[in-house]
């Protein structure tokens, strides 16, 4: 472990019953946004570095499939945040039976990094979108450990 990584024993788990759980550095409390539809977790890094999570229905009530998840994360990166050249992949650190997940990584016109993951239970009708935007220097210390800790539940 490098010296600039916050030790995981200084972290705590947050569980949102029926939706997901996430590990965060000790003392972080989520803030609700968008009429309670999304949670924002401010990270102890540069100002306005935060992880945002929300559960959303699939478009047109379609069942979750690899095509639905992939097209929705592409739409999010391109149309919602304006990252034209993102890479899309299934994250190597995620393996939970019954779930489909895609990850997108890209840099916007302001040289900010965007990481987004979209989770869905195969055949379900809801998706968990978790994303972060910030500086590359924040990736190793806080962002990647948070993303690796996400455990979707998505009870239907």
PDB file of C-alpha atoms in Angstrom:
ATOM      1  CA  UNK A   1       0.000   0.000   0.000  1.00  0.00           C
ATOM      2  CA  UNK A   2       1.441   3.383  -0.920  1.00  0.00           C
ATOM      3  CA  UNK A   3       1.738   6.067   1.724  1.00  0.00           C
ATOM      4  CA  UNK A   4      -0.805   8.348   0.059  1.00  0.00           C
ATOM      5  CA  UNK A   5      -3.683   5.850   0.162  1.00  0.00           C
ATOM      6  CA  UNK A   6      -6.111   6.194   3.040  1.00  0.00           C
ATOM      7  CA  UNK A   7      -6.038   2.874   4.976  1.00  0.00           C
ATOM      8  CA  UNK A   8      -9.318   0.952   4.620  1.00  0.00           C
ATOM      9  CA  UNK A   9      -9.607   0.644   8.421  1.00  0.00           C
ATOM     10  CA  UNK A  10     -10.357   4.401   8.390  1.00  0.00           C
ATOM     11  CA  UNK A  11     -13.382   3.732   6.195  1.00  0.00           C
ATOM     12  CA  UNK A  12     -16.967   2.802   7.018  1.00  0.00           C
ATOM     13  CA  UNK A  13     -19.705   1.007   5.102  1.00  0.00           C
ATOM     14  CA  UNK A  14     -22.974   2.713   4.231  1.00  0.00           C
ATOM     15  CA  UNK A  15     -25.923   0.501   3.326  1.00  0.00           C
ATOM     16  CA  UNK A  16     -28.984   1.757   1.454  1.00  0.00           C
ATOM     17  CA  UNK A  17     -31.333  -1.163   1.941  1.00  0.00           C
ATOM     18  CA  UNK A  18     -32.671  -2.597  -1.287  1.00  0.00           C
ATOM     19  CA  UNK A  19     -30.412  -0.384  -3.407  1.00  0.00           C
ATOM     20  CA  UNK A  20     -26.652  -0.635  -2.740  1.00  0.00           C
ATOM     21  CA  UNK A  21     -23.849  -0.398  -0.205  1.00  0.00           C
ATOM     22  CA  UNK A  22     -20.658   1.625  -0.473  1.00  0.00           C
ATOM     23  CA  UNK A  23     -17.474   2.107   1.577  1.00  0.00           C
ATOM     24  CA  UNK A  24     -16.321   5.675   2.230  1.00  0.00           C
ATOM     25  CA  UNK A  25     -13.633   7.411   4.279  1.00  0.00           C
ATOM     26  CA  UNK A  26     -14.810   7.823   7.873  1.00  0.00           C
ATOM     27  CA  UNK A  27     -17.066  10.805   8.543  1.00  0.00           C
ATOM     28  CA  UNK A  28     -18.500  11.313   5.054  1.00  0.00           C
ATOM     29  CA  UNK A  29     -22.248  11.867   5.109  1.00  0.00           C
ATOM     30  CA  UNK A  30     -24.279  11.850   1.924  1.00  0.00           C
ATOM     31  CA  UNK A  31     -26.345  14.795   0.788  1.00  0.00           C
ATOM     32  CA  UNK A  32     -29.601  14.285  -1.110  1.00  0.00           C
ATOM     33  CA  UNK A  33     -30.091  16.057  -4.425  1.00  0.00           C
ATOM     34  CA  UNK A  34     -32.707  16.133  -7.179  1.00  0.00           C
ATOM     35  CA  UNK A  35     -35.671  15.832  -4.796  1.00  0.00           C
ATOM     36  CA  UNK A  36     -34.053  12.911  -2.995  1.00  0.00           C
ATOM     37  CA  UNK A  37     -33.410  10.913  -6.180  1.00  0.00           C
ATOM     38  CA  UNK A  38     -29.603  10.997  -5.916  1.00  0.00           C
ATOM     39  CA  UNK A  39     -27.027  10.869  -3.147  1.00  0.00           C
ATOM     40  CA  UNK A  40     -23.831  12.903  -3.243  1.00  0.00           C
ATOM     41  CA  UNK A  41     -20.828  11.741  -1.235  1.00  0.00           C
ATOM     42  CA  UNK A  42     -18.244  14.547  -0.923  1.00  0.00           C
ATOM     43  CA  UNK A  43     -14.683  13.199  -0.905  1.00  0.00           C
ATOM     44  CA  UNK A  44     -11.893  14.658   1.254  1.00  0.00           C
ATOM     45  CA  UNK A  45      -9.893  15.785  -1.769  1.00  0.00           C
ATOM     46  CA  UNK A  46      -9.983  18.932  -3.869  1.00  0.00           C
ATOM     47  CA  UNK A  47     -13.135  20.995  -3.495  1.00  0.00           C
ATOM     48  CA  UNK A  48     -16.227  19.649  -5.257  1.00  0.00           C
ATOM     49  CA  UNK A  49     -14.816  16.158  -5.679  1.00  0.00           C
ATOM     50  CA  UNK A  50     -17.732  13.859  -5.021  1.00  0.00           C
ATOM     51  CA  UNK A  51     -19.236  10.532  -5.902  1.00  0.00           C
ATOM     52  CA  UNK A  52     -22.860  10.716  -6.996  1.00  0.00           C
ATOM     53  CA  UNK A  53     -25.216   7.722  -6.950  1.00  0.00           C
ATOM     54  CA  UNK A  54     -28.803   7.327  -8.054  1.00  0.00           C
ATOM     55  CA  UNK A  55     -31.235   4.558  -8.940  1.00  0.00           C
ATOM     56  CA  UNK A  56     -33.239   5.069 -12.118  1.00  0.00           C
ATOM     57  CA  UNK A  57     -35.750   3.057 -14.139  1.00  0.00           C
ATOM     58  CA  UNK A  58     -34.712   1.542 -17.439  1.00  0.00           C
ATOM     59  CA  UNK A  59     -35.870   3.445 -20.527  1.00  0.00           C
ATOM     60  CA  UNK A  60     -39.395   2.504 -21.648  1.00  0.00           C
ATOM     61  CA  UNK A  61     -39.500  -0.066 -18.828  1.00  0.00           C
ATOM     62  CA  UNK A  62     -37.197  -2.385 -20.817  1.00  0.00           C
ATOM     63  CA  UNK A  63     -35.663  -5.342 -19.007  1.00  0.00           C
ATOM     64  CA  UNK A  64     -32.012  -4.899 -18.088  1.00  0.00           C
ATOM     65  CA  UNK A  65     -29.721  -6.432 -20.674  1.00  0.00           C
ATOM     66  CA  UNK A  66     -26.128  -5.786 -21.760  1.00  0.00           C
ATOM     67  CA  UNK A  67     -27.435  -3.694 -24.672  1.00  0.00           C
ATOM     68  CA  UNK A  68     -29.616  -1.512 -22.408  1.00  0.00           C
ATOM     69  CA  UNK A  69     -26.827  -0.913 -19.866  1.00  0.00           C
ATOM     70  CA  UNK A  70     -24.226  -0.182 -22.550  1.00  0.00           C
ATOM     71  CA  UNK A  71     -26.456   2.226 -24.476  1.00  0.00           C
ATOM     72  CA  UNK A  72     -27.510   4.078 -21.312  1.00  0.00           C
ATOM     73  CA  UNK A  73     -23.946   4.612 -20.069  1.00  0.00           C
ATOM     74  CA  UNK A  74     -22.944   5.818 -23.545  1.00  0.00           C
ATOM     75  CA  UNK A  75     -25.902   8.217 -23.519  1.00  0.00           C
ATOM     76  CA  UNK A  76     -24.946   9.475 -20.049  1.00  0.00           C
ATOM     77  CA  UNK A  77     -21.341  10.172 -21.006  1.00  0.00           C
ATOM     78  CA  UNK A  78     -22.126  11.741 -24.385  1.00  0.00           C
ATOM     79  CA  UNK A  79     -25.368  13.639 -23.825  1.00  0.00           C
ATOM     80  CA  UNK A  80     -25.422  14.297 -20.081  1.00  0.00           C
ATOM     81  CA  UNK A  81     -21.789  15.164 -19.325  1.00  0.00           C
ATOM     82  CA  UNK A  82     -20.376  15.948 -22.771  1.00  0.00           C
ATOM     83  CA  UNK A  83     -17.502  13.472 -22.933  1.00  0.00           C
ATOM     84  CA  UNK A  84     -17.167  12.602 -26.617  1.00  0.00           C
ATOM     85  CA  UNK A  85     -14.273  10.150 -26.452  1.00  0.00           C
ATOM     86  CA  UNK A  86     -14.920   7.870 -23.505  1.00  0.00           C
ATOM     87  CA  UNK A  87     -13.811   4.272 -23.205  1.00  0.00           C
ATOM     88  CA  UNK A  88     -16.433   1.678 -22.255  1.00  0.00           C
ATOM     89  CA  UNK A  89     -15.728  -1.668 -20.625  1.00  0.00           C
ATOM     90  CA  UNK A  90     -16.883  -4.133 -18.043  1.00  0.00           C
ATOM     91  CA  UNK A  91     -14.862  -3.398 -14.888  1.00  0.00           C
ATOM     92  CA  UNK A  92     -12.407  -6.133 -13.960  1.00  0.00           C
ATOM     93  CA  UNK A  93     -13.012  -5.650 -10.220  1.00  0.00           C
ATOM     94  CA  UNK A  94     -16.751  -6.435 -10.397  1.00  0.00           C
ATOM     95  CA  UNK A  95     -18.124  -9.968 -10.452  1.00  0.00           C
ATOM     96  CA  UNK A  96     -21.573 -10.454  -8.955  1.00  0.00           C
ATOM     97  CA  UNK A  97     -23.845 -13.083 -10.413  1.00  0.00           C
ATOM     98  CA  UNK A  98     -27.086 -11.802 -11.868  1.00  0.00           C
ATOM     99  CA  UNK A  99     -25.765  -8.270 -12.503  1.00  0.00           C
ATOM    100  CA  UNK A 100     -24.600  -6.485 -15.620  1.00  0.00           C
ATOM    101  CA  UNK A 101     -22.246  -3.521 -15.278  1.00  0.00           C
ATOM    102  CA  UNK A 102     -20.445  -1.222 -17.668  1.00  0.00           C
ATOM    103  CA  UNK A 103     -17.896   1.420 -16.809  1.00  0.00           C
ATOM    104  CA  UNK A 104     -17.032   4.533 -18.787  1.00  0.00           C
ATOM    105  CA  UNK A 105     -13.929   6.683 -18.405  1.00  0.00           C
ATOM    106  CA  UNK A 106     -13.264   9.918 -20.243  1.00  0.00           C
ATOM    107  CA  UNK A 107     -11.934  13.466 -20.051  1.00  0.00           C
ATOM    108  CA  UNK A 108     -14.165  16.480 -20.725  1.00  0.00           C
ATOM    109  CA  UNK A 109     -13.247  19.772 -22.406  1.00  0.00           C
ATOM    110  CA  UNK A 110     -12.095  21.190 -19.031  1.00  0.00           C
ATOM    111  CA  UNK A 111      -9.567  18.316 -18.601  1.00  0.00           C
ATOM    112  CA  UNK A 112     -11.627  16.816 -15.769  1.00  0.00           C
ATOM    113  CA  UNK A 113     -11.804  13.027 -15.501  1.00  0.00           C
ATOM    114  CA  UNK A 114     -15.198  11.314 -15.514  1.00  0.00           C
ATOM    115  CA  UNK A 115     -15.736   7.777 -14.276  1.00  0.00           C
ATOM    116  CA  UNK A 116     -19.201   6.273 -14.388  1.00  0.00           C
ATOM    117  CA  UNK A 117     -20.537   2.805 -13.657  1.00  0.00           C
ATOM    118  CA  UNK A 118     -24.017   1.640 -14.465  1.00  0.00           C
ATOM    119  CA  UNK A 119     -25.315  -1.497 -12.753  1.00  0.00           C
ATOM    120  CA  UNK A 120     -28.448  -3.483 -13.468  1.00  0.00           C
ATOM    121  CA  UNK A 121     -29.902  -6.770 -12.285  1.00  0.00           C
ATOM    122  CA  UNK A 122     -30.364  -8.981 -15.357  1.00  0.00           C
ATOM    123  CA  UNK A 123     -34.060  -8.858 -16.345  1.00  0.00           C
ATOM    124  CA  UNK A 124     -34.804  -6.102 -13.800  1.00  0.00           C
ATOM    125  CA  UNK A 125     -36.187  -2.641 -14.474  1.00  0.00           C
ATOM    126  CA  UNK A 126     -33.913  -0.374 -12.431  1.00  0.00           C
ATOM    127  CA  UNK A 127     -30.305   0.742 -12.790  1.00  0.00           C
ATOM    128  CA  UNK A 128     -27.768   2.140 -10.333  1.00  0.00           C
ATOM    129  CA  UNK A 129     -25.636   4.929 -11.802  1.00  0.00           C
ATOM    130  CA  UNK A 130     -22.540   5.921  -9.818  1.00  0.00           C
ATOM    131  CA  UNK A 131     -20.205   8.583 -11.187  1.00  0.00           C
ATOM    132  CA  UNK A 132     -17.383  10.906 -10.248  1.00  0.00           C
ATOM    133  CA  UNK A 133     -15.744  13.916 -11.858  1.00  0.00           C
ATOM    134  CA  UNK A 134     -12.480  15.474 -10.777  1.00  0.00           C
ATOM    135  CA  UNK A 135      -8.733  15.600 -11.151  1.00  0.00           C
ATOM    136  CA  UNK A 136      -6.581  12.641 -12.082  1.00  0.00           C
ATOM    137  CA  UNK A 137      -4.588  13.087  -8.858  1.00  0.00           C
ATOM    138  CA  UNK A 138      -7.649  11.998  -6.814  1.00  0.00           C
ATOM    139  CA  UNK A 139      -8.128   8.654  -8.587  1.00  0.00           C
ATOM    140  CA  UNK A 140      -5.833   6.320  -6.634  1.00  0.00           C
ATOM    141  CA  UNK A 141      -6.327   7.711  -3.148  1.00  0.00           C
ATOM    142  CA  UNK A 142     -10.104   7.886  -2.938  1.00  0.00           C
ATOM    143  CA  UNK A 143     -12.060   7.327  -6.135  1.00  0.00           C
ATOM    144  CA  UNK A 144     -10.993   3.835  -7.180  1.00  0.00           C
ATOM    145  CA  UNK A 145     -11.296   2.366  -3.654  1.00  0.00           C
ATOM    146  CA  UNK A 146     -14.840   3.795  -3.429  1.00  0.00           C
ATOM    147  CA  UNK A 147     -15.847   2.389  -6.824  1.00  0.00           C
ATOM    148  CA  UNK A 148     -14.401  -1.029  -6.007  1.00  0.00           C
ATOM    149  CA  UNK A 149     -16.465  -1.136  -2.791  1.00  0.00           C
ATOM    150  CA  UNK A 150     -19.871  -0.612  -4.449  1.00  0.00           C
ATOM    151  CA  UNK A 151     -22.195  -3.566  -3.976  1.00  0.00           C
ATOM    152  CA  UNK A 152     -25.471  -3.186  -5.875  1.00  0.00           C
ATOM    153  CA  UNK A 153     -28.608  -4.861  -4.546  1.00  0.00           C
ATOM    154  CA  UNK A 154     -31.398  -3.294  -6.658  1.00  0.00           C
ATOM    155  CA  UNK A 155     -34.311  -5.164  -5.119  1.00  0.00           C
ATOM    156  CA  UNK A 156     -37.310  -5.026  -7.417  1.00  0.00           C
TER     157      UNK A 156
END
